[in-house]
Coordinates of C-alpha atoms and ligand atoms in Angstrom, one line a residue:
M10 CA -17.0 1.7 22.5
T11 CA -19.5 -0.9 23.4
N12 CA -18.8 -3.9 25.7
S13 CA -19.1 -6.2 22.8
E14 CA -16.5 -4.2 20.8
I15 CA -14.1 -4.4 23.7
A16 CA -14.8 -8.1 24.1
K17 CA -14.2 -8.7 20.4
L18 CA -10.6 -7.3 20.7
L19 CA -9.9 -9.5 23.7
A20 CA -11.3 -12.6 21.9
R21 CA -9.3 -11.8 18.8
T22 CA -6.2 -11.7 21.0
A23 CA -7.0 -15.1 22.4
D24 CA -7.5 -16.5 18.9
L25 CA -4.2 -15.2 17.6
L26 CA -2.3 -16.4 20.7
E27 CA -3.8 -19.8 20.1
I28 CA -2.8 -19.8 16.5
K29 CA 0.6 -18.8 17.5
G30 CA 0.8 -21.7 19.9
E31 CA 1.0 -19.8 23.1
N32 CA 0.5 -21.2 26.6
P33 CA -3.1 -22.5 26.8
F34 CA -3.6 -20.8 30.2
K35 CA -2.8 -17.4 28.7
V36 CA -5.2 -18.1 25.8
R37 CA -7.9 -19.1 28.2
A38 CA -7.4 -16.0 30.4
Y39 CA -8.1 -13.7 27.4
R40 CA -11.1 -15.7 26.3
N41 CA -12.5 -15.5 29.9
A42 CA -11.9 -11.8 29.9
A43 CA -13.8 -11.4 26.7
R44 CA -16.7 -13.4 28.1
I45 CA -16.8 -11.4 31.3
V46 CA -16.9 -8.1 29.4
E47 CA -19.4 -9.3 26.8
N48 CA -21.8 -10.6 29.5
S49 CA -21.5 -7.8 32.0
S50 CA -24.5 -5.5 32.5
K51 CA -22.1 -2.6 33.3
D52 CA -21.2 0.0 30.7
F53 CA -17.4 -0.2 30.7
E54 CA -16.8 2.9 28.6
K55 CA -18.8 5.0 31.0
L56 CA -17.1 3.4 34.1
V57 CA -13.6 4.0 32.7
K58 CA -14.4 7.6 31.8
D59 CA -15.9 8.2 35.3
G60 CA -12.7 6.9 36.8
F61 CA -14.4 4.0 38.5
D62 CA -12.1 1.3 39.9
L63 CA -13.0 -1.7 37.7
T64 CA -11.3 -4.2 40.0
R65 CA -14.2 -3.7 42.4
L66 CA -16.4 -5.7 40.0
P67 CA -16.6 -9.4 40.3
G68 CA -14.3 -11.4 38.0
I69 CA -12.1 -8.4 37.0
G70 CA -8.6 -8.4 38.2
K71 CA -5.8 -5.9 37.8
D72 CA -4.7 -7.1 34.3
L73 CA -8.2 -7.1 32.8
S74 CA -8.9 -3.7 34.3
E75 CA -5.9 -2.3 32.6
Y76 CA -6.8 -3.9 29.3
I77 CA -10.3 -2.5 29.4
K78 CA -9.0 1.0 30.2
E79 CA -6.5 0.9 27.4
I80 CA -9.1 -0.2 24.9
V81 CA -11.7 2.4 25.9
L82 CA -9.1 5.2 26.0
T83 CA -7.2 4.4 22.8
G84 CA -9.7 2.4 20.7
K85 CA -7.0 -0.2 20.3
F86 CA -5.4 -3.1 22.2
S87 CA -1.6 -3.0 21.9
K88 CA -1.2 -6.8 22.6
L89 CA -3.5 -7.5 19.7
E90 CA -1.6 -5.0 17.5
E91 CA 1.6 -6.7 18.2
L92 CA 0.2 -10.1 17.4
K93 CA -1.2 -8.8 14.1
K94 CA 2.3 -7.7 13.2
E95 CA 3.7 -11.1 14.0
L96 CA 1.2 -13.2 12.1
P97 CA 0.1 -12.9 8.4
S98 CA -3.1 -10.9 8.1
G99 CA -4.5 -13.8 6.0
L100 CA -4.9 -15.8 9.2
L101 CA -7.1 -13.1 10.7
E102 CA -9.3 -13.2 7.6
M103 CA -9.5 -17.0 7.9
L104 CA -11.0 -16.6 11.3
S105 CA -14.1 -15.1 9.8
I106 CA -14.7 -18.2 7.7
E107 CA -17.5 -20.3 9.2
G108 CA -16.1 -23.6 10.5
L109 CA -12.6 -22.4 10.9
G110 CA -11.6 -21.6 14.5
P111 CA -8.2 -20.9 15.8
K112 CA -7.5 -24.6 16.4
R113 CA -8.1 -25.5 12.8
I114 CA -6.2 -22.5 11.5
K115 CA -3.3 -23.4 13.7
Q116 CA -3.4 -26.9 12.2
I117 CA -3.4 -25.5 8.7
Y118 CA -0.7 -22.9 9.5
D119 CA 1.6 -25.4 11.1
A120 CA 1.2 -27.9 8.3
F121 CA 1.5 -25.6 5.3
H122 CA 2.4 -22.1 6.5
I123 CA -0.5 -20.8 4.4
A124 CA -0.7 -17.0 4.9
S125 CA -3.5 -15.9 2.5
L126 CA -7.0 -16.7 1.5
S127 CA -5.8 -17.5 -2.1
E128 CA -3.4 -20.1 -0.7
L129 CA -6.0 -21.5 1.5
K130 CA -8.3 -21.9 -1.5
K131 CA -5.5 -23.6 -3.5
Y132 CA -4.8 -26.1 -0.7
A133 CA -8.5 -26.8 -0.3
E134 CA -8.8 -27.5 -4.0
N135 CA -5.7 -29.6 -4.5
G136 CA -6.6 -32.0 -1.8
E137 CA -3.8 -31.1 0.6
L138 CA -6.1 -29.7 3.2
A139 CA -8.1 -33.0 3.2
K140 CA -5.0 -34.8 4.5
L141 CA -5.3 -33.0 7.8
K142 CA -7.0 -34.7 10.7
G143 CA -10.7 -33.7 10.9
F144 CA -10.9 -32.0 7.5
G145 CA -13.7 -33.9 5.8
P146 CA -15.3 -33.1 2.5
K147 CA -18.1 -31.1 4.2
L148 CA -15.6 -28.8 6.0
I149 CA -13.5 -28.3 2.8
D150 CA -16.7 -27.3 1.1
R151 CA -17.5 -24.8 3.8
I152 CA -14.0 -23.4 3.6
L153 CA -14.2 -22.9 -0.1
K154 CA -17.6 -21.1 0.2
G155 CA -16.2 -19.0 3.0
V156 CA -13.2 -17.9 0.9
K157 CA -15.4 -16.9 -2.0
Q158 CA -17.7 -14.9 0.2
L159 CA -14.9 -13.1 2.0
K160 CA -13.2 -12.2 -1.3
K161 CA -16.4 -10.7 -2.5
A162 CA -17.0 -8.8 0.7
G163 CA -13.8 -7.3 1.8
V164 CA -10.6 -8.1 -0.1
R165 CA -8.8 -5.2 -1.7
F166 CA -6.5 -5.6 -4.7
L167 CA -3.2 -4.0 -5.2
W168 CA -3.4 -1.2 -7.8
A169 CA -0.8 -2.9 -9.9
E170 CA -2.6 -6.2 -9.6
V171 CA -5.7 -4.8 -11.4
E172 CA -3.8 -2.6 -13.8
S173 CA -3.6 -5.0 -16.7
V174 CA -7.1 -6.4 -16.5
A175 CA -8.5 -2.8 -16.2
N176 CA -6.7 -1.8 -19.4
E177 CA -7.7 -5.0 -21.1
L178 CA -11.4 -4.3 -20.2
K179 CA -11.1 -0.7 -21.4
E180 CA -9.7 -1.8 -24.8
Y181 CA -12.4 -4.6 -25.0
L182 CA -15.2 -2.1 -24.5
L183 CA -13.8 0.5 -26.9
K184 CA -13.8 -2.1 -29.6
F185 CA -17.6 -2.3 -29.5
E186 CA -19.5 -0.4 -32.1
G187 CA -21.2 2.7 -30.7
V188 CA -18.9 3.0 -27.7
E189 CA -17.4 6.5 -27.7
V190 CA -15.7 6.9 -24.4
V191 CA -14.6 4.4 -21.7
E192 CA -13.1 5.6 -18.4
I193 CA -12.3 3.8 -15.2
A194 CA -13.1 6.2 -12.3
G195 CA -13.0 5.5 -8.6
S196 CA -9.9 4.6 -6.6
F197 CA -8.3 3.2 -9.7
R198 CA -8.2 6.6 -11.3
R199 CA -7.0 8.2 -8.1
K200 CA -4.1 5.6 -8.2
K201 CA -4.8 4.5 -4.7
E202 CA -2.4 1.7 -3.6
S203 CA -5.3 -0.7 -3.3
V204 CA -8.6 -0.9 -5.1
G205 CA -11.9 -2.3 -3.8
D206 CA -13.7 -2.5 -7.1
L207 CA -13.6 -0.9 -10.6
D208 CA -16.0 1.8 -11.5
V209 CA -16.3 2.0 -15.3
L210 CA -18.1 4.7 -17.1
V211 CA -19.2 4.5 -20.8
I212 CA -20.7 6.8 -23.3
A213 CA -22.5 4.7 -25.8
K214 CA -25.4 4.8 -28.3
D215 CA -27.2 1.8 -27.0
Y216 CA -26.3 0.9 -23.4
G217 CA -28.4 -2.3 -23.5
K218 CA -26.2 -3.8 -26.2
V219 CA -23.0 -2.6 -24.5
S220 CA -24.1 -4.2 -21.3
E221 CA -24.7 -7.5 -23.1
Y222 CA -21.2 -7.3 -24.6
F223 CA -19.7 -6.3 -21.3
V224 CA -20.9 -9.4 -19.4
K225 CA -19.2 -11.5 -22.1
F226 CA -15.8 -10.1 -21.4
P227 CA -13.7 -13.3 -21.3
K228 CA -12.5 -12.7 -17.7
V229 CA -16.0 -12.4 -16.3
K230 CA -16.7 -15.3 -13.9
E231 CA -20.2 -14.2 -12.6
V232 CA -22.8 -11.7 -13.7
H233 CA -24.3 -10.1 -10.7
S234 CA -26.8 -7.8 -12.4
A235 CA -27.4 -6.2 -15.7
G236 CA -29.8 -3.3 -15.6
L237 CA -30.8 -0.3 -17.8
T238 CA -27.9 2.0 -16.8
R239 CA -25.8 -0.2 -14.6
S240 CA -24.3 -3.7 -14.7
T241 CA -22.1 -5.5 -12.2
V242 CA -19.9 -8.5 -12.7
F243 CA -17.2 -10.4 -10.9
L244 CA -14.0 -11.3 -12.7
E245 CA -12.0 -14.6 -12.4
N246 CA -9.9 -13.1 -9.6
S247 CA -13.2 -12.0 -7.8
L248 CA -12.7 -8.4 -8.6
Q249 CA -16.0 -6.6 -8.8
V250 CA -16.6 -4.3 -11.9
D251 CA -19.5 -1.9 -12.2
L252 CA -20.3 -0.5 -15.6
R253 CA -22.4 2.7 -15.8
A254 CA -23.9 4.4 -18.8
V255 CA -23.5 8.2 -18.8
S256 CA -24.6 10.8 -21.3
R257 CA -22.1 13.1 -23.1
E258 CA -23.7 16.1 -21.5
S259 CA -23.1 14.8 -18.0
Y260 CA -19.9 13.0 -18.6
G261 CA -17.6 15.5 -16.7
A262 CA -20.0 15.5 -13.7
A263 CA -20.3 11.7 -13.7
L264 CA -16.5 11.3 -14.0
H265 CA -16.0 13.7 -11.2
Y266 CA -18.6 12.1 -9.0
F267 CA -17.4 8.5 -9.5
T268 CA -13.8 9.4 -9.2
G269 CA -14.4 10.5 -5.7
N270 CA -13.3 10.1 -3.1
K271 CA -16.5 10.6 -1.3
A272 CA -15.0 13.1 1.2
H273 CA -13.7 15.2 -1.7
N274 CA -17.1 15.1 -3.4
I275 CA -18.8 16.2 -0.2
E276 CA -16.5 19.2 0.2
I277 CA -17.1 20.2 -3.4
R278 CA -20.8 20.0 -2.8
K279 CA -20.5 22.2 0.3
I280 CA -18.6 24.9 -1.7
A281 CA -21.3 24.8 -4.4
I282 CA -24.1 25.2 -1.9
E283 CA -22.4 28.3 -0.5
K284 CA -22.5 29.7 -4.0
G285 CA -26.1 28.9 -4.4
L286 CA -25.3 25.9 -6.7
K287 CA -26.1 22.2 -6.6
V288 CA -23.7 19.5 -7.8
N289 CA -24.6 15.9 -8.5
E290 CA -23.4 13.2 -11.0
Y291 CA -25.4 14.9 -13.8
G292 CA -24.0 18.4 -13.6
V293 CA -23.8 21.7 -11.7
Y294 CA -27.1 23.5 -11.4
R295 CA -28.3 27.0 -10.5
G296 CA -31.9 26.4 -9.7
E297 CA -33.3 24.3 -12.5
K298 CA -30.7 25.5 -14.9
K299 CA -27.7 23.3 -15.7
I300 CA -24.6 25.4 -15.9
A301 CA -21.8 22.8 -16.3
G302 CA -21.3 19.0 -16.6
R303 CA -19.6 18.1 -20.0
T304 CA -16.1 18.1 -18.6
E305 CA -14.5 17.9 -15.2
E306 CA -12.7 21.2 -15.8
E307 CA -16.1 22.8 -16.4
V308 CA -17.4 21.3 -13.1
Y309 CA -14.5 22.7 -11.1
E310 CA -14.7 26.0 -12.8
A311 CA -18.4 26.4 -12.2
V312 CA -17.9 26.1 -8.4
G313 CA -14.9 28.5 -8.5
L314 CA -12.1 26.0 -8.3
C315 CA -9.2 25.0 -10.4
Y316 CA -8.8 21.5 -11.9
I317 CA -7.5 19.1 -9.2
E318 CA -5.6 16.0 -10.3
P319 CA -7.4 12.7 -9.4
E320 CA -4.5 11.6 -7.2
L321 CA -5.0 14.6 -4.9
R322 CA -8.8 14.1 -4.4
E323 CA -8.7 12.7 -0.9
N324 CA -9.9 15.7 1.1
R325 CA -6.4 16.1 2.5
G326 CA -6.2 19.9 1.9
E327 CA -6.3 19.9 -1.9
I328 CA -9.3 22.2 -2.1
E329 CA -7.7 24.7 0.3
A330 CA -4.5 24.5 -1.6
C331 CA -6.3 25.2 -4.9
L332 CA -8.0 28.3 -3.4
E333 CA -4.6 29.5 -2.1
K334 CA -3.0 28.8 -5.5
R335 CA -0.5 26.4 -4.0
L336 CA -1.5 23.1 -5.6
P337 CA 1.7 21.1 -6.3
N338 CA 3.0 20.5 -9.8
L339 CA 3.1 16.7 -9.5
I340 CA 6.1 14.7 -10.6
E341 CA 5.7 12.5 -13.7
L342 CA 7.4 9.3 -14.8
K343 CA 9.3 11.1 -17.5
D344 CA 11.1 13.3 -14.9
I345 CA 13.0 10.3 -13.5
K346 CA 16.6 10.3 -14.6
G347 CA 18.1 7.4 -12.7
D348 CA 17.3 4.5 -10.3
L349 CA 19.2 4.1 -7.0
H350 CA 18.0 0.8 -5.7
M351 CA 18.3 -2.6 -7.5
H352 CA 19.5 -6.1 -7.0
T353 CA 21.5 -8.5 -9.2
T354 CA 22.7 -12.0 -9.1
Y355 CA 25.3 -10.8 -6.6
S356 CA 22.5 -11.2 -4.0
D357 CA 18.9 -12.1 -4.6
G358 CA 18.3 -10.6 -8.0
A359 CA 17.6 -12.7 -11.1
D360 CA 19.7 -10.7 -13.7
S361 CA 23.3 -9.8 -14.0
I362 CA 24.6 -6.2 -13.5
E363 CA 25.1 -5.9 -17.2
E364 CA 21.5 -6.8 -17.9
M365 CA 20.3 -4.2 -15.4
V366 CA 22.7 -1.6 -17.0
K367 CA 21.3 -2.4 -20.5
K368 CA 17.7 -2.0 -19.4
A369 CA 18.5 1.2 -17.7
I370 CA 20.1 2.6 -20.8
E371 CA 17.0 1.5 -22.8
R372 CA 14.9 3.5 -20.3
G373 CA 17.1 6.6 -21.0
Y374 CA 18.5 6.8 -17.5
E375 CA 21.7 8.8 -16.9
Y376 CA 22.7 6.9 -13.9
I377 CA 21.9 3.9 -11.7
A378 CA 23.2 2.5 -8.4
I379 CA 23.7 -1.3 -8.0
T380 CA 22.7 -2.0 -4.4
D381 CA 22.8 -5.7 -3.5
H382 CA 22.2 -6.9 0.1
S383 CA 24.7 -6.9 3.0
K384 CA 26.1 -9.7 5.1
R385 CA 23.0 -10.8 6.9
L386 CA 21.0 -11.5 3.8
L387 CA 23.9 -12.7 1.7
V388 CA 24.6 -15.4 4.3
A389 CA 20.9 -16.2 4.5
N390 CA 20.9 -16.8 0.8
G391 CA 24.0 -19.0 1.2
L392 CA 26.3 -16.4 -0.3
D393 CA 29.6 -14.9 0.8
E394 CA 30.2 -11.3 1.8
K395 CA 33.3 -11.2 -0.3
R396 CA 31.0 -11.1 -3.3
L397 CA 30.6 -7.4 -2.8
L398 CA 34.3 -6.8 -3.5
E399 CA 34.1 -8.9 -6.7
Q400 CA 31.0 -6.9 -7.7
L401 CA 32.8 -3.6 -7.3
D402 CA 35.5 -4.9 -9.7
E403 CA 32.9 -5.9 -12.2
I404 CA 31.3 -2.5 -12.0
E405 CA 34.6 -0.9 -12.9
K406 CA 34.8 -3.0 -16.0
L407 CA 31.2 -2.2 -17.0
R408 CA 31.8 1.5 -16.5
E409 CA 34.4 1.3 -19.3
K410 CA 32.1 -0.8 -21.5
Y411 CA 29.0 1.5 -21.1
P412 CA 30.3 5.1 -20.8
Q413 CA 26.9 6.4 -21.8
I414 CA 25.5 5.7 -18.2
K415 CA 27.0 6.3 -14.8
I416 CA 27.0 3.1 -12.7
L417 CA 27.3 3.8 -9.0
K418 CA 28.6 1.4 -6.5
G419 CA 26.1 0.8 -3.7
A420 CA 24.6 -1.6 -1.3
E421 CA 21.4 -2.0 0.6
V422 CA 22.8 -2.5 4.0
D423 CA 20.8 -3.9 6.9
I424 CA 20.2 -1.7 9.8
L425 CA 20.9 -3.9 12.8
E426 CA 18.8 -3.9 15.9
D427 CA 21.0 -1.3 17.6
G428 CA 21.1 1.0 14.6
S429 CA 24.6 -0.1 13.5
L430 CA 25.1 -1.3 9.9
D431 CA 25.8 -4.7 8.5
F432 CA 29.0 -3.8 6.7
D433 CA 32.2 -2.4 8.2
D434 CA 33.2 1.2 7.6
E435 CA 36.0 -0.1 5.4
I436 CA 33.5 -1.4 2.9
L437 CA 31.0 1.4 3.3
N438 CA 33.8 3.9 2.4
R439 CA 34.2 2.2 -0.9
L440 CA 30.6 2.8 -1.9
D441 CA 29.0 5.7 -3.7
V442 CA 25.5 5.0 -2.4
V443 CA 24.7 3.5 1.0
I444 CA 21.1 2.5 1.4
G445 CA 20.0 1.6 4.8
A446 CA 17.1 -0.8 5.3
I447 CA 15.3 -2.6 8.2
H448 CA 14.7 -6.2 7.3
Y449 CA 13.9 -7.8 10.7
K450 CA 12.9 -6.8 14.3
F451 CA 9.8 -5.0 12.9
N452 CA 8.1 -4.8 16.3
L453 CA 10.5 -2.9 18.4
S454 CA 8.8 -0.2 20.5
K455 CA 8.3 3.2 18.9
E456 CA 11.2 4.7 20.9
A457 CA 13.6 1.9 20.1
Q458 CA 12.7 1.9 16.4
T459 CA 13.2 5.6 16.2
K460 CA 16.5 5.5 17.9
R461 CA 17.6 2.6 15.6
I462 CA 16.8 4.7 12.5
L463 CA 18.4 7.9 13.8
K464 CA 21.6 6.0 14.7
A465 CA 21.7 4.5 11.2
F466 CA 21.4 8.1 9.7
E467 CA 25.0 8.7 10.7
K468 CA 26.1 6.4 8.0
I469 CA 23.5 6.0 5.3
D470 CA 22.5 8.2 2.3
I471 CA 19.1 6.8 1.6
L472 CA 16.6 5.1 4.0
A473 CA 14.9 2.3 2.0
H474 CA 11.2 1.5 2.4
P475 CA 11.0 3.4 5.7
Q476 CA 7.8 1.9 7.0
N477 CA 8.6 -1.7 6.1
R478 CA 4.9 -2.4 5.5
L479 CA 3.5 -4.9 3.0
I480 CA 0.1 -3.7 1.8
N481 CA -2.7 -5.9 3.1
K482 CA -0.2 -8.2 4.8
R483 CA 2.0 -6.4 7.3
E484 CA 1.3 -3.0 8.9
G485 CA 4.9 -1.9 9.2
I486 CA 7.1 -0.5 12.0
E487 CA 6.1 2.2 14.4
A488 CA 8.4 5.2 14.7
E489 CA 8.2 8.9 15.6
W490 CA 8.0 9.9 12.0
D491 CA 8.1 13.6 12.7
E492 CA 11.4 13.2 14.4
V493 CA 12.7 10.8 11.8
F494 CA 11.8 13.2 9.0
K495 CA 13.2 16.3 10.7
K496 CA 16.5 14.5 11.3
A497 CA 16.6 13.2 7.7
K498 CA 16.2 16.7 6.4
E499 CA 18.9 18.0 8.8
M500 CA 21.4 15.3 8.0
G501 CA 20.6 15.1 4.3
V502 CA 19.4 11.6 4.4
V503 CA 17.1 10.9 1.4
L504 CA 13.8 9.0 2.0
E505 CA 12.9 6.3 -0.5
I506 CA 9.5 5.9 -2.1
N507 CA 9.9 2.2 -2.9
S508 CA 8.0 1.2 -6.1
Q509 CA 7.3 -2.4 -5.4
P510 CA 3.5 -2.7 -5.7
D511 CA 3.0 -4.3 -2.3
R512 CA 5.4 -1.8 -0.6
L513 CA 4.8 1.7 -2.0
D514 CA 6.7 2.9 1.0
L515 CA 6.7 5.7 2.1
S516 CA 2.9 5.8 1.9
D517 CA 1.1 8.7 0.4
I518 CA 0.2 10.2 3.8
L519 CA 3.7 9.9 5.2
A520 CA 5.3 11.2 2.0
K521 CA 3.2 14.3 2.2
K522 CA 4.2 14.8 5.8
A523 CA 7.8 14.4 5.0
K524 CA 7.6 16.8 2.1
E525 CA 6.0 19.4 4.4
I526 CA 9.0 19.0 6.7
G527 CA 11.3 19.6 3.7
C528 CA 12.7 16.1 3.1
K529 CA 14.1 14.9 -0.2
F530 CA 13.0 11.6 -1.9
A531 CA 14.3 8.9 -4.1
I532 CA 11.7 7.1 -6.2
N533 CA 13.4 3.7 -6.6
S534 CA 12.3 0.5 -8.3
D535 CA 14.0 -2.0 -5.9
A536 CA 14.1 -4.2 -9.0
H537 CA 15.1 -7.8 -8.6
N538 CA 15.3 -8.3 -12.3
A539 CA 15.7 -6.0 -15.3
K540 CA 12.1 -5.9 -16.2
M541 CA 11.2 -4.6 -12.8
L542 CA 13.0 -1.3 -13.5
E543 CA 9.6 -0.4 -15.0
F544 CA 8.0 -0.6 -11.6
V545 CA 9.0 3.0 -11.0
K546 CA 5.7 4.0 -12.4
Y547 CA 4.0 2.7 -9.3
G548 CA 6.3 4.7 -7.1
I549 CA 5.4 7.7 -9.2
N550 CA 1.7 7.1 -8.6
Q551 CA 2.3 7.0 -4.9
A552 CA 4.6 10.1 -4.9
R553 CA 1.9 12.0 -6.8
R554 CA -0.7 11.0 -4.1
G555 CA 1.9 12.4 -1.6
W556 CA 1.9 15.8 -3.3
I557 CA 5.5 15.2 -4.4
E558 CA 7.0 17.5 -7.1
K559 CA 10.0 17.0 -9.4
E560 CA 12.1 19.4 -7.2
D561 CA 11.6 17.1 -4.2
V562 CA 13.1 14.1 -5.9
I563 CA 16.8 13.5 -6.0
N564 CA 16.7 11.0 -8.9
A565 CA 14.8 13.5 -11.0
L566 CA 18.0 15.5 -11.2
G567 CA 20.4 15.1 -14.2
F568 CA 23.6 13.4 -13.2
N569 CA 25.7 16.6 -12.7
D570 CA 23.1 18.2 -10.4
F571 CA 22.6 14.8 -8.7
I572 CA 26.2 14.4 -7.6
K573 CA 26.4 18.0 -6.5
I574 CA 23.6 17.6 -4.1
F575 CA 23.9 13.9 -3.2
F576 CA 27.6 14.0 -2.4
K577 CA 27.6 17.3 -0.7
Q578 CA 27.2 15.5 2.6
K579 CA 30.2 13.3 2.2
Ligands
DGT611 P1 -12.7 1.5 -3.5 O1 -13.6 1.0 -4.6 O2 -13.1 1.0 -2.2 O3 -11.3 1.3 -3.7 O4 -12.9 3.1 -3.5 P2 -13.7 4.1 -4.4 O5 -13.3 5.5 -4.1 O6 -13.5 3.6 -5.8 O7 -15.2 4.0 -3.9 P3 -16.5 3.3 -4.6 O8 -16.2 2.3 -5.6 O9 -17.4 2.9 -3.4 O10 -17.3 4.5 -5.2 C1 -16.7 5.2 -6.3 C2 -16.8 6.7 -6.2 O11 -18.2 7.0 -6.2 C3 -16.4 7.2 -4.8 O12 -15.0 7.5 -4.9 C4 -17.1 8.5 -4.7 C5 -18.4 8.2 -5.4 N1 -19.4 7.8 -4.3 C6 -19.8 6.6 -3.9 N2 -20.7 6.7 -3.0 C7 -20.9 8.0 -2.7 C8 -21.7 8.8 -1.8 O13 -22.5 8.2 -1.0 N3 -21.6 10.1 -1.9 C9 -20.8 10.7 -2.7 N4 -20.7 12.1 -2.7 N5 -20.0 10.1 -3.6 C10 -20.1 8.7 -3.6
CA612 CA1 -14.2 1.6 -6.7
CA613 CA1 -17.9 0.9 -6.9

């Protein structure tokens, strides 16, 4: 870690403290610290590793010495991490816009509570920003340019956000004469929770004509390049799309190469080399001779491997698992038999219980649980906790009206700061399904957060969105996940894979970890209206990336098996 990297973390801390409106002396202290480190001729990393007492250097007190040590030894600065959790990540992004320093961002944030670049753009365009003191037309112009650049450079899109435009584009291309195959490779095909750009492959008679047609796709905003085998455009939402021509003979090799990820590709290439083979985007070769490339299956077979599903291609042990014949048999959407987490007009949902029930029947579910919020969030929404009791009565009536589906009585109960629950036992005892969820106090220490969750395990059946992250916006809580998962398995608490596109929580990595420990999962929609019951497909994507099989998922069981297992604990 260089001095200027250390300084950058300290300066960022100062910026965020300033945006937050902290004491100016504190802000200045961090800014000074950053400058001292940046300007020092000493190599701090080396000094720390040699155990040198930094306070002996001019200008470095006890605090700064501790900060530098922490950063060098952990690569992170905990004060900054805390601030990042407290403030929307959009504010951090704004800091890299030329002309926007912490003072101006604070002005903007205080006035409009803008939390993302898209909102910033909106306020710049609709004239609101210009009402702030010091925001002249030149600055507004610079802000707009900055937003555009940033979006091009580094903004990732939620998978679900690009799904419809990706499908539209695919259909559009397939309509063109001479186009035989269109496939979207890359992270989109791997169903990664967020996508940097779209990598589209086509097999076509005349690529030049297809490329001309491609850049006229109605949602294209800007054509970056249109070459002989590759074209790049930006769509209205700033999403980059690359189109590549591939030949039929190389299609499998190209699809494999551009699906990635890169680390998976590199591993495959290593295995090939050991066998005296060469793999690239055109095929698998022994010497000059091409021995495979038409299909992906052929490519894997040629290097002595079985077919690996795109969702698993992350170099997280999938190649080893294939060689040891223990690749998972991944869960599919059609395996889901019920949904155990949804909201209605009894709390913050938009549709009635009956509308949710009808939609669930339409989806062929055998059972659902109605799980509105507990006291804290009811009150916050101006509602009364007695509503739950009325709701239970209504469920009784609907059970009679819709005998073809089992309607379970549930609630999504807040886990309070000390791990106790936001409904009394008397109410909890009347419920079939108690989901526990953390909705506030996200930045407790790891120990406190773990304790909070384990305490709640005494009374809950399912832990909702365990990490409490919002993709690209909020990192989520810290907890001793190994301990949480072991306890969940031991106590029969089911872990949710929440299907909301910006949650997808548990993440792929933690879901895999929990599976290895032996936990059970519920892939739930967390629907806030009837249409949202469809979101379960996103949860399925994430579950597959976490190596989850049908047998691991409690709501993939038919109702009779479900109650046997789910209610065993009670
Ligand atoms: P993204 O777009 O950031 O969400 O992630 P990807 O995985 O779609 O990455 P992207 O668009 O940069 O490239 C698409 C695929 O192309 C990638 O998954 C693997 C392959 N690829 C790209 N660059 C390299 C490379 O330098 N070496 C190898 N072996 N493969 C590469
Ligand atoms: Ca990509
Ligand atoms: Ca790409």
